[in-house]
Coordinates of N, CA, C and O in Angstrom, one line a residue:
M6 N 167.3 42.2 37.5 CA 165.8 43.2 36.9 C 166.0 45.1 37.5 O 167.1 44.8 38.8
N7 N 166.3 45.6 36.8 CA 166.7 47.0 36.9 C 165.2 47.8 38.2 O 164.0 47.7 37.2
A8 N 165.8 48.3 39.1 CA 164.8 48.8 40.0 C 164.7 50.0 39.2 O 165.1 50.9 39.5
S9 N 163.3 50.3 39.3 CA 162.9 51.6 38.8 C 162.3 52.8 39.8 O 161.5 52.0 40.7
P10 N 162.8 53.9 40.1 CA 162.5 54.9 41.1 C 161.0 54.9 41.3 O 160.6 54.6 42.6
K11 N 160.2 54.7 40.4 CA 159.0 54.6 40.4 C 158.7 53.9 41.9 O 157.7 53.6 42.8
H12 N 159.1 52.3 41.3 CA 158.6 51.2 41.9 C 159.2 51.2 43.1 O 158.5 50.8 44.8
L13 N 160.3 52.0 43.1 CA 160.9 52.4 45.1 C 160.2 52.8 46.4 O 160.6 52.8 47.2
L14 N 159.8 53.9 45.7 CA 158.8 55.1 46.0 C 157.5 53.9 46.2 O 157.0 54.8 47.7
L15 N 157.4 53.2 46.0 CA 155.6 52.6 46.8 C 155.8 52.4 47.5 O 155.3 52.3 48.2
P16 N 156.7 51.2 48.2 CA 156.3 50.6 49.3 C 157.1 51.7 50.7 O 156.4 51.8 51.8
A17 N 158.1 53.1 50.1 CA 158.0 53.7 51.0 C 156.7 54.9 51.1 O 156.7 55.2 52.9
A18 N 155.9 54.5 50.0 CA 154.8 55.9 50.4 C 153.8 55.2 51.3 O 153.0 55.6 51.9
I19 N 153.9 53.6 51.4 CA 152.8 53.1 52.0 C 152.6 52.6 53.3 O 152.2 53.3 53.7
V20 N 154.2 52.7 53.5 CA 154.7 52.6 55.1 C 154.4 54.6 55.6 O 153.8 54.1 56.7
G21 N 154.8 54.9 54.8 CA 154.2 56.2 55.6 C 153.3 56.9 55.6 O 152.7 58.0 56.4
G22 N 152.4 56.4 54.4 CA 151.0 57.1 54.9 C 150.4 56.1 55.7 O 149.1 56.8 56.6
S23 N 150.8 54.8 56.1 CA 150.1 53.8 56.8 C 150.5 55.1 58.1 O 150.1 54.8 59.5
L24 N 151.5 55.2 58.5 CA 152.3 55.8 59.5 C 151.4 57.3 59.7 O 150.8 57.2 61.1
I25 N 151.2 58.2 58.4 CA 150.3 59.1 59.1 C 148.6 58.7 59.6 O 148.5 59.9 60.1
L26 N 148.3 57.9 59.0 CA 147.0 57.6 59.5 C 147.4 57.1 60.7 O 146.1 56.9 61.5
A27 N 147.9 56.4 60.8 CA 148.2 56.1 62.5 C 148.1 56.9 63.5 O 147.4 56.9 64.3
V28 N 149.3 57.6 63.4 CA 149.0 58.9 63.8 C 147.8 59.9 64.1 O 147.5 60.3 65.2
G29 N 147.6 60.1 62.9 CA 146.6 61.3 62.5 C 145.3 60.6 62.7 O 144.5 61.5 63.3
G30 N 145.3 59.6 62.9 CA 144.1 58.8 63.1 C 143.6 58.9 64.4 O 142.1 59.6 65.1
T31 N 144.9 59.3 65.7 CA 144.2 59.4 67.5 C 144.8 60.6 67.2 O 144.3 61.5 68.6
G32 N 145.5 61.4 66.6 CA 146.4 62.7 67.0 C 145.0 64.2 67.9 O 145.5 64.4 68.6
A33 N 144.3 64.0 67.1 CA 143.1 65.0 67.6 C 142.3 64.4 68.5 O 142.4 65.7 69.9
A34 N 142.4 63.8 69.4 CA 141.7 63.4 70.2 C 143.1 63.1 72.0 O 142.9 63.5 72.6
D35 N 144.1 62.9 71.7 CA 145.3 63.0 71.9 C 145.8 64.4 72.0 O 146.5 64.7 73.6
A36 N 145.4 65.4 71.2 CA 146.0 66.2 71.6 C 144.5 67.1 72.4 O 145.4 67.7 73.5
A37 N 143.4 67.0 72.4 CA 142.4 67.6 72.9 C 142.9 67.1 75.0 O 143.2 68.3 75.2
K38 N 143.8 65.9 75.0 CA 144.2 65.8 76.5 C 145.3 66.2 76.8 O 145.7 66.6 77.8
L39 N 146.0 66.5 75.8 CA 147.2 67.5 76.1 C 147.0 68.7 76.5 O 148.1 69.5 77.6
I40 N 146.4 69.4 75.4 CA 146.4 71.0 75.1 C 145.3 71.4 76.1 O 144.3 70.7 76.0
N41 N 145.9 72.2 76.9 CA 144.3 72.8 77.9 C 144.9 74.2 77.9 O 145.9 74.4 77.5
G42 N 144.0 74.6 79.3 CA 143.7 76.6 78.7 C 145.3 77.0 79.7 O 145.4 77.9 79.5
K43 N 145.7 76.2 80.5 CA 147.1 76.5 81.4 C 148.0 76.9 79.8 O 149.2 77.4 80.7
L44 N 147.9 76.0 78.4 CA 149.3 75.9 77.9 C 148.7 76.7 77.1 O 149.6 77.3 75.8
I45 N 147.2 77.4 76.6 CA 147.4 78.2 76.0 C 147.5 79.9 76.0 O 147.4 80.7 78.0
K46 N 148.4 80.8 75.6 CA 148.8 82.1 75.8 C 147.2 83.0 76.0 O 146.9 82.9 75.1
T47 N 147.2 83.7 77.0 CA 146.0 84.7 76.7 C 145.9 85.8 75.7 O 146.9 85.7 75.9
G48 N 145.1 85.8 74.7 CA 144.9 86.6 74.2 C 144.9 85.8 73.0 O 145.0 86.4 71.4
T49 N 145.8 84.8 72.6 CA 145.8 84.3 71.5 C 144.7 83.4 71.1 O 144.8 83.5 69.5
V50 N 143.2 83.2 72.0 CA 142.5 82.0 70.4 C 141.2 83.5 70.7 O 141.2 83.9 71.3
A51 N 141.0 84.0 69.4 CA 140.6 85.0 69.1 C 138.7 84.1 68.8 O 138.7 83.0 68.7
S52 N 137.5 85.2 69.0 CA 136.9 84.8 68.6 C 135.9 83.9 66.9 O 135.3 82.7 66.9
K53 N 137.4 83.8 66.1 CA 137.0 83.3 64.9 C 137.4 82.2 64.8 O 137.4 81.0 64.3
Q54 N 138.2 81.4 65.9 CA 139.3 79.9 66.4 C 137.9 79.8 67.1 O 137.9 78.2 67.5
I55 N 136.7 80.1 67.6 CA 135.8 79.1 68.6 C 134.7 78.6 67.2 O 134.2 79.7 66.9
K56 N 134.5 77.4 67.4 CA 132.9 77.2 66.4 C 132.1 77.9 67.4 O 131.4 77.5 68.9
D57 N 130.8 78.5 66.4 CA 129.1 78.8 67.2 C 128.9 78.0 68.0 O 128.8 76.9 67.3
G58 N 128.5 78.1 69.0 CA 127.4 77.3 69.8 C 128.2 76.5 70.7 O 127.6 75.9 71.2
S59 N 129.9 76.1 70.5 CA 130.3 75.8 71.1 C 130.7 76.0 72.6 O 130.7 75.7 73.6
I60 N 130.1 77.4 73.2 CA 130.1 77.7 74.2 C 129.1 78.5 75.0 O 127.9 78.8 74.4
T61 N 129.2 77.9 76.3 CA 127.7 78.3 76.9 C 127.6 79.4 78.0 O 128.7 79.4 78.0
S62 N 126.5 79.4 78.4 CA 126.5 80.4 79.5 C 128.2 79.9 80.8 O 127.8 80.3 81.6
A63 N 127.1 78.9 81.4 CA 128.0 77.6 81.9 C 129.8 78.3 81.7 O 130.4 77.7 82.9
D64 N 129.9 78.3 80.8 CA 131.4 78.7 80.2 C 132.2 80.0 80.9 O 133.1 79.7 80.4
L65 N 131.2 80.8 80.8 CA 131.1 82.2 80.9 C 131.5 81.8 82.4 O 130.9 81.6 83.3
A66 N 132.8 83.6 83.3 CA 132.9 83.9 84.4 C 131.4 84.6 84.7 O 131.1 85.4 83.8
A67 N 130.9 85.1 85.6 CA 129.7 85.9 86.3 C 129.8 86.8 85.8 O 129.2 87.8 85.4
S68 N 131.1 87.9 85.6 CA 131.4 89.2 85.4 C 131.2 89.5 83.8 O 131.1 90.4 83.0
A69 N 131.4 88.0 83.2 CA 131.1 88.2 81.6 C 130.0 87.8 81.7 O 129.3 88.0 79.7
K70 N 129.1 88.1 81.9 CA 127.4 87.5 81.9 C 126.6 88.5 82.1 O 126.8 89.3 82.5
V71 N 125.8 88.8 81.3 CA 125.1 89.9 80.3 C 123.4 89.5 80.9 O 122.6 89.0 80.3
P72 N 123.0 90.4 81.5 CA 121.1 89.6 81.9 C 120.3 89.9 81.0 O 120.6 91.3 80.2
G73 N 119.7 89.5 80.3 CA 118.9 90.0 79.0 C 117.5 90.5 79.8 O 117.2 91.3 80.5
P74 N 116.9 91.0 78.8 CA 115.5 91.6 79.2 C 114.7 91.5 79.8 O 114.2 90.2 79.8
T75 N 114.0 92.3 81.2 CA 113.2 92.4 81.8 C 111.5 91.0 80.7 O 111.2 91.6 79.6
G76 N 111.6 89.8 81.0 CA 110.2 89.5 80.6 C 109.0 90.0 81.0 O 108.8 91.2 82.0
P77 N 108.0 89.6 80.6 CA 106.2 90.5 80.6 C 106.2 89.4 82.8 O 106.7 88.8 82.5
A78 N 105.2 90.9 82.6 CA 105.2 90.9 84.2 C 104.1 89.5 84.2 O 103.0 89.2 83.0
G79 N 103.9 88.8 85.0 CA 103.1 87.3 85.4 C 101.7 87.6 85.5 O 101.4 88.8 86.2
P80 N 100.9 86.7 85.7 CA 99.8 87.0 86.1 C 99.1 87.0 87.6 O 100.0 86.6 88.3
A81 N 98.2 87.9 88.2 CA 98.2 88.3 89.2 C 97.9 87.3 90.1 O 97.2 86.3 89.7
G82 N 98.7 87.1 91.3 CA 98.2 85.9 92.3 C 97.5 85.7 93.0 O 96.3 86.7 92.9
A83 N 96.8 84.8 93.5 CA 95.5 84.7 94.3 C 95.0 85.6 95.7 O 96.9 85.9 96.0
A84 N 94.0 86.5 95.9 CA 94.6 86.8 96.8 C 94.6 86.6 98.0 O 94.1 85.3 98.5
G85 N 95.3 86.8 99.4 CA 95.8 86.5 100.3 C 94.8 86.3 101.1 O 93.9 86.7 100.9
A86 N 94.6 86.0 102.7 CA 94.0 85.5 103.0 C 94.1 86.6 104.1 O 94.7 87.3 104.1
P87 N 92.7 86.9 104.9 CA 92.3 88.3 105.4 C 93.3 88.6 106.7 O 93.5 87.2 107.5
G88 N 93.8 89.6 107.4 CA 94.4 89.0 108.2 C 94.4 89.4 109.6 O 92.4 89.9 109.6
A89 N 94.4 89.0 110.9 CA 93.9 89.2 112.0 C 93.3 90.6 112.9 O 93.7 91.5 112.3
D90 N 92.2 90.6 113.5 CA 91.9 92.1 113.6 C 93.4 92.1 114.9 O 93.5 91.2 115.4
G91 N 93.7 94.0 114.5 CA 94.2 94.1 115.2 C 93.4 94.6 116.6 O 92.6 94.5 117.0
A92 N 94.4 94.8 117.8 CA 94.3 95.4 119.2 C 93.5 96.7 118.9 O 93.5 97.0 118.2
D93 N 92.7 96.9 119.9 CA 91.9 97.6 120.0 C 93.1 99.1 120.0 O 93.3 99.0 121.1
A94 N 93.0 100.4 119.4 CA 94.0 101.1 119.9 C 93.4 101.7 120.7 O 94.2 102.5 121.6
T95 N 91.8 102.4 121.3 CA 91.6 102.7 122.4 C 90.6 102.0 123.3 O 89.9 101.0 122.7
T96 N 91.0 102.4 124.5 CA 90.3 101.5 125.4 C 89.7 102.4 126.7 O 90.2 103.9 126.4
G97 N 89.1 102.4 127.8 CA 88.7 102.7 128.9 C 87.5 104.6 128.3 O 87.9 105.2 129.3
Y98 N 87.0 103.8 127.7 CA 85.8 104.8 127.3 C 85.0 105.7 128.3 O 85.3 104.3 128.9
E99 N 84.9 106.6 128.9 CA 84.3 107.3 129.4 C 84.2 108.7 129.5 O 84.7 109.4 128.9
V100 N 83.0 109.0 130.4 CA 82.3 110.4 129.8 C 82.6 111.5 130.9 O 81.9 110.6 132.0
V101 N 83.1 112.5 131.2 CA 83.3 113.0 132.7 C 82.4 113.9 131.9 O 82.4 115.1 130.9
S102 N 81.5 114.5 133.3 CA 80.6 115.5 133.5 C 81.2 116.7 134.1 O 81.3 116.5 135.7
G103 N 80.5 118.3 134.0 CA 80.6 119.3 135.3 C 79.4 119.9 135.4 O 78.8 120.0 133.9
I104 N 79.6 120.7 136.6 CA 77.9 121.7 136.4 C 78.6 122.9 137.0 O 79.3 122.7 138.0
T105 N 78.1 124.1 136.6 CA 77.9 125.2 137.2 C 77.3 125.9 137.2 O 76.2 126.1 136.6
A106 N 76.7 125.2 138.7 CA 74.6 125.5 139.1 C 74.9 126.8 138.9 O 75.1 127.9 139.7
S107 N 73.4 127.0 138.7 CA 72.4 128.4 139.2 C 73.1 129.8 138.8 O 73.6 130.9 139.7
V108 N 73.4 130.3 137.5 CA 74.0 131.2 136.8 C 72.6 132.1 136.7 O 72.0 131.9 136.1
A109 N 73.3 132.8 137.7 CA 72.2 134.2 137.4 C 72.0 134.6 136.1 O 72.8 135.0 135.1
D110 N 70.6 135.6 135.4 CA 70.5 135.9 134.3 C 71.4 136.4 134.2 O 71.6 138.6 135.2
G111 N 71.8 137.2 132.7 CA 73.0 138.2 132.2 C 74.7 137.9 133.0 O 75.5 138.8 132.3
A112 N 75.0 136.8 133.5 CA 75.9 136.5 134.1 C 76.9 135.7 133.2 O 75.8 135.0 132.5
Q113 N 78.7 135.6 133.1 CA 79.3 135.2 132.5 C 79.4 133.9 133.6 O 79.6 133.7 134.6
A114 N 79.6 132.8 133.1 CA 80.5 131.6 133.6 C 80.6 130.3 132.6 O 81.4 130.6 131.9
S115 N 82.1 130.0 133.9 CA 83.1 128.8 132.4 C 83.0 127.5 133.5 O 83.0 127.7 134.9
L116 N 83.6 126.7 132.6 CA 83.8 125.6 133.4 C 84.7 124.7 132.3 O 85.0 125.0 131.5
L117 N 85.5 124.0 133.3 CA 86.6 123.5 132.7 C 86.3 121.7 133.6 O 86.1 121.2 134.2
V118 N 86.2 121.0 132.2 CA 86.2 119.4 132.4 C 87.0 118.7 132.0 O 87.3 118.5 130.9
W119 N 87.8 117.6 133.2 CA 89.1 117.1 132.7 C 88.9 115.9 132.9 O 88.1 115.4 133.4
C120 N 89.9 114.9 132.1 CA 90.1 113.6 132.3 C 90.5 112.8 132.9 O 91.6 113.6 133.5
P121 N 90.4 111.3 133.2 CA 91.4 111.1 134.4 C 92.9 111.1 133.9 O 92.6 111.2 132.8
V122 N 93.6 111.4 134.8 CA 95.9 111.2 134.7 C 95.4 109.7 133.9 O 95.2 108.7 134.0
G123 N 96.0 109.9 132.4 CA 96.4 109.0 131.8 C 95.7 109.0 130.5 O 95.6 108.0 130.0
K124 N 94.6 109.4 129.9 CA 93.7 109.7 128.8 C 93.4 110.3 128.4 O 94.1 111.6 129.0
V125 N 93.1 110.5 127.0 CA 92.8 111.8 126.3 C 91.6 111.9 125.9 O 90.6 110.9 126.3
A126 N 91.6 113.3 125.9 CA 90.0 113.8 125.3 C 90.0 113.5 123.5 O 91.3 114.5 123.0
V127 N 88.5 113.2 123.4 CA 88.8 112.8 121.9 C 87.6 113.8 121.7 O 86.7 113.7 120.3
G128 N 86.7 114.3 122.4 CA 85.3 115.2 122.1 C 84.9 116.0 123.3 O 85.3 115.5 124.5
G129 N 83.9 116.1 123.2 CA 83.6 116.9 124.8 C 82.3 118.0 123.7 O 82.3 118.5 122.6
G130 N 81.2 119.0 124.8 CA 81.0 119.7 124.6 C 80.2 120.2 125.9 O 80.7 120.0 127.4
G131 N 79.4 121.5 125.7 CA 78.6 122.0 126.4 C 77.5 122.5 126.4 O 76.8 122.8 125.5
T132 N 76.4 123.4 127.0 CA 75.1 123.3 127.1 C 74.4 123.9 128.5 O 75.1 124.1 129.0
W133 N 73.6 125.3 127.6 CA 72.9 125.6 129.4 C 71.8 124.8 129.6 O 71.3 124.1 128.6
S134 N 71.5 124.3 130.6 CA 69.8 123.7 131.1 C 69.4 124.6 132.2 O 69.5 125.1 132.8
G135 N 68.2 124.0 132.6 CA 67.1 124.6 133.6 C 66.6 125.6 133.2 O 66.9 126.4 131.6
G136 N 65.4 126.8 133.6 CA 65.1 128.0 133.3 C 63.6 127.4 132.3 O 63.6 126.4 132.6
A137 N 63.4 128.5 132.0 CA 62.6 128.0 131.3 C 62.4 127.7 129.6 O 63.4 127.7 129.9
S138 N 61.7 126.9 129.1 CA 62.1 125.7 128.0 C 62.5 126.7 127.4 O 62.9 126.4 126.2
N139 N 61.7 128.1 126.8 CA 63.0 129.3 125.9 C 64.0 130.2 126.4 O 64.1 130.7 125.5
A140 N 64.1 129.4 127.3 CA 65.7 130.1 127.8 C 66.4 130.2 127.0 O 67.1 129.3 125.8
A141 N 67.2 131.4 126.6 CA 68.4 131.7 126.0 C 69.6 131.5 126.6 O 69.5 132.3 127.8
G142 N 70.5 131.2 126.0 CA 72.1 131.5 126.5 C 73.2 130.9 125.6 O 72.9 130.7 124.5
W143 N 74.1 131.2 125.4 CA 74.6 131.5 124.1 C 76.4 130.8 124.8 O 76.5 131.0 126.1
L144 N 77.3 130.0 124.0 CA 78.4 129.7 124.2 C 79.5 130.8 124.1 O 79.3 130.4 122.7
A145 N 80.9 130.9 124.8 CA 81.3 131.8 123.8 C 82.4 130.5 124.0 O 83.9 131.0 122.6
T146 N 82.9 129.8 124.8 CA 83.8 128.7 124.4 C 83.4 127.7 124.4 O 82.3 127.0 125.7
N147 N 84.0 126.8 123.7 CA 83.8 125.1 123.3 C 84.5 124.3 122.8 O 84.4 124.2 121.7
N148 N 85.9 124.0 123.6 CA 86.8 123.5 122.9 C 87.6 122.7 123.9 O 88.2 122.6 124.7
P149 N 88.7 121.9 123.1 CA 89.4 121.0 124.2 C 90.5 121.7 125.1 O 91.3 123.1 124.2
L150 N 91.0 121.0 125.8 CA 92.0 121.7 126.2 C 93.3 121.0 127.2 O 92.5 119.1 127.5
R151 N 93.7 121.0 127.0 CA 95.2 120.4 127.9 C 95.6 121.0 129.3 O 95.7 121.7 129.7
A152 N 95.7 119.8 129.9 CA 96.3 119.9 131.6 C 97.1 120.5 131.6 O 98.6 119.8 130.7
I153 N 98.3 121.1 131.9 CA 99.3 121.2 133.3 C 99.6 121.0 134.1 O 99.0 120.9 135.7
R154 N 100.1 119.7 134.0 CA 100.3 118.8 136.0 C 101.8 119.2 136.2 O 102.7 119.3 135.2
D155 N 101.9 119.2 137.8 CA 103.5 118.7 138.2 C 103.6 117.5 138.1 O 102.7 116.2 137.3
S156 N 104.9 117.3 138.6 CA 105.5 115.7 138.6 C 104.4 115.1 139.3 O 104.4 113.6 139.5
N157 N 103.8 115.1 140.4 CA 102.9 114.3 141.0 C 101.2 114.3 140.1 O 100.3 113.2 140.6
G158 N 101.2 114.8 138.9 CA 99.9 114.7 138.2 C 99.3 116.2 138.8 O 97.9 115.9 138.6
N159 N 99.8 116.7 139.7 CA 98.1 118.0 140.2 C 98.0 119.0 139.3 O 99.0 119.2 138.6
L160 N 97.3 119.5 139.0 CA 96.8 120.4 137.9 C 97.2 121.6 138.4 O 96.8 121.9 139.6
T161 N 98.3 122.2 137.7 CA 98.4 123.6 137.9 C 98.2 124.6 137.0 O 98.4 126.0 137.4
G162 N 97.8 124.6 135.5 CA 97.2 125.1 135.2 C 96.5 124.2 134.0 O 96.7 123.4 133.7
N163 N 96.0 125.7 132.6 CA 95.6 124.7 131.4 C 95.9 125.6 130.3 O 96.7 126.3 130.0
G164 N 95.8 125.2 129.1 CA 96.5 125.2 127.9 C 95.4 125.3 126.6 O 95.1 123.5 126.7
F165 N 95.8 125.5 125.1 CA 95.5 124.8 124.1 C 96.4 123.7 123.4 O 97.0 123.7 123.8
P166 N 95.6 122.5 123.3 CA 96.4 121.4 122.8 C 97.2 121.4 121.6 O 97.0 121.1 120.4
S167 N 98.1 122.7 121.4 CA 98.8 122.8 120.1 C 99.7 122.0 119.8 O 100.0 121.5 118.2
T168 N 100.2 121.5 120.5 CA 101.4 120.3 120.4 C 101.1 119.4 120.8 O 102.0 118.2 121.0
T169 N 100.5 119.4 121.7 CA 100.3 118.5 122.5 C 98.6 117.8 122.8 O 97.7 118.1 122.2
V170 N 98.7 116.4 123.1 CA 97.2 115.5 123.5 C 96.8 116.3 124.2 O 96.6 117.1 125.8
A171 N 95.2 116.4 123.9 CA 93.8 117.5 124.9 C 93.3 116.1 125.6 O 93.4 115.4 125.5
D172 N 93.2 117.1 127.6 CA 92.7 116.0 128.2 C 91.8 116.8 129.1 O 91.3 115.7 130.1
G173 N 91.2 117.7 128.1 CA 90.5 117.7 129.1 C 89.4 118.9 128.1 O 89.0 119.0 127.0
W174 N 87.8 119.6 128.3 CA 87.7 120.1 128.0 C 86.9 121.9 128.5 O 86.6 121.5 129.5
A175 N 86.8 122.8 127.9 CA 86.8 124.2 128.3 C 85.7 124.7 127.6 O 84.8 124.3 126.5
I176 N 84.2 125.4 128.5 CA 82.9 125.8 127.9 C 82.8 127.2 129.0 O 83.4 126.9 130.1
S177 N 82.2 128.2 127.9 CA 81.9 129.4 128.3 C 81.2 130.1 128.2 O 80.7 129.7 126.6
G178 N 80.1 131.0 129.1 CA 79.4 131.6 127.8 C 78.5 132.4 128.9 O 78.7 132.5 130.1
T179 N 77.4 132.8 128.3 CA 76.3 133.9 129.2 C 75.1 133.8 129.5 O 74.5 133.3 128.1
N180 N 74.4 133.6 130.8 CA 73.3 133.2 130.6 C 72.3 134.5 130.2 O 72.4 135.4 130.9
K181 N 71.5 133.9 129.7 CA 70.5 135.0 129.1 C 69.0 134.5 129.4 O 68.1 135.2 127.7
A182 N 68.9 134.4 130.1 CA 67.7 133.5 130.0 C 66.2 134.3 131.0 O 65.1 134.0 131.0
G183 N 66.5 134.9 131.6 CA 65.6 135.7 132.2 C 65.6 135.0 133.9 O 64.9 135.5 134.4
G184 N 66.2 134.1 134.0 CA 66.5 133.5 135.2 C 67.4 132.6 135.3 O 68.2 132.3 134.7
A185 N 67.9 132.0 136.4 CA 69.2 131.3 136.8 C 69.0 130.1 136.2 O 67.8 129.4 135.3
R186 N 70.1 129.7 135.6 CA 70.2 128.4 134.8 C 71.6 128.0 135.3 O 72.7 127.9 135.5
D187 N 71.9 126.5 134.4 CA 73.1 125.6 135.0 C 74.1 126.1 133.4 O 73.6 125.3 132.8
L188 N 75.0 125.7 133.5 CA 76.2 125.2 132.6 C 76.5 124.5 132.9 O 77.1 124.2 134.1
R189 N 76.6 123.6 131.4 CA 76.8 122.0 131.7 C 77.9 121.8 130.5 O 77.6 122.4 129.8
G190 N 78.7 120.9 131.3 CA 79.7 120.3 130.0 C 80.3 119.1 130.4 O 79.7 118.5 131.1
W191 N 80.9 118.6 129.5 CA 81.5 116.9 129.1 C 82.5 116.4 128.4 O 82.8 118.0 127.8
V192 N 83.4 116.0 128.6 CA 84.3 115.5 127.7 C 84.1 114.5 128.2 O 84.1 113.2 128.6
I193 N 85.0 113.8 126.2 CA 84.7 112.3 126.5 C 86.1 111.7 125.9 O 86.9 111.7 125.6
C194 N 86.7 110.4 127.1 CA 87.7 110.6 127.4 C 88.8 109.0 127.1 O 87.6 108.3 127.1
V195 N 89.2 108.9 126.2 CA 89.8 107.2 126.6 C 91.5 106.9 126.5 O 92.0 107.9 126.5
S196 N 91.9 105.6 126.9 CA 93.1 105.9 126.8 C 93.5 105.3 125.5 O 92.8 104.7 124.8
V197 N 94.6 105.5 125.0 CA 95.5 105.3 123.8 C 96.6 104.2 124.3 O 97.7 104.8 125.2
G198 N 97.1 103.6 123.6 CA 97.6 103.1 123.4 C 97.6 101.5 123.5 O 97.1 100.1 123.9

């Protein structure tokens, strides 16, 4: 029997096709195990070779991640509990008073009233007192003052409290009552700190 070329090719094609199926059926899985990032040359894989949706943010380096837009503000939280009361900033409230007694009619008088060392003045004032009920008098000075003290705390002078804390009060005026009167003054002192 004469074998035709058609008949001879048929067994070879069957064997070859089976071999391709055997290799091709597991070839993709085996290739994935054999090819990794270390074997792929930098710049050889472009975006068209990457399947859409196959890369997640976990696959990207931190430098390649771009933050999205800021979302809307959330609702306001509940009010916090009230804080504890703070310590008193001022203590040691004290009113110190002074008097220049029996100022003659028409005479001028002045009075300086000082807080104890370590306290500051937060207010003060002065007035004329005594004499007739309708007695007149006026105050020319009624203002805070600062003490100038030596290293031992002794009073050596005074000045206006332009850049320092006041610790005294100055009162002065003229008695116009028609009789002797007293010039009285006071300063309100506190400890700070």
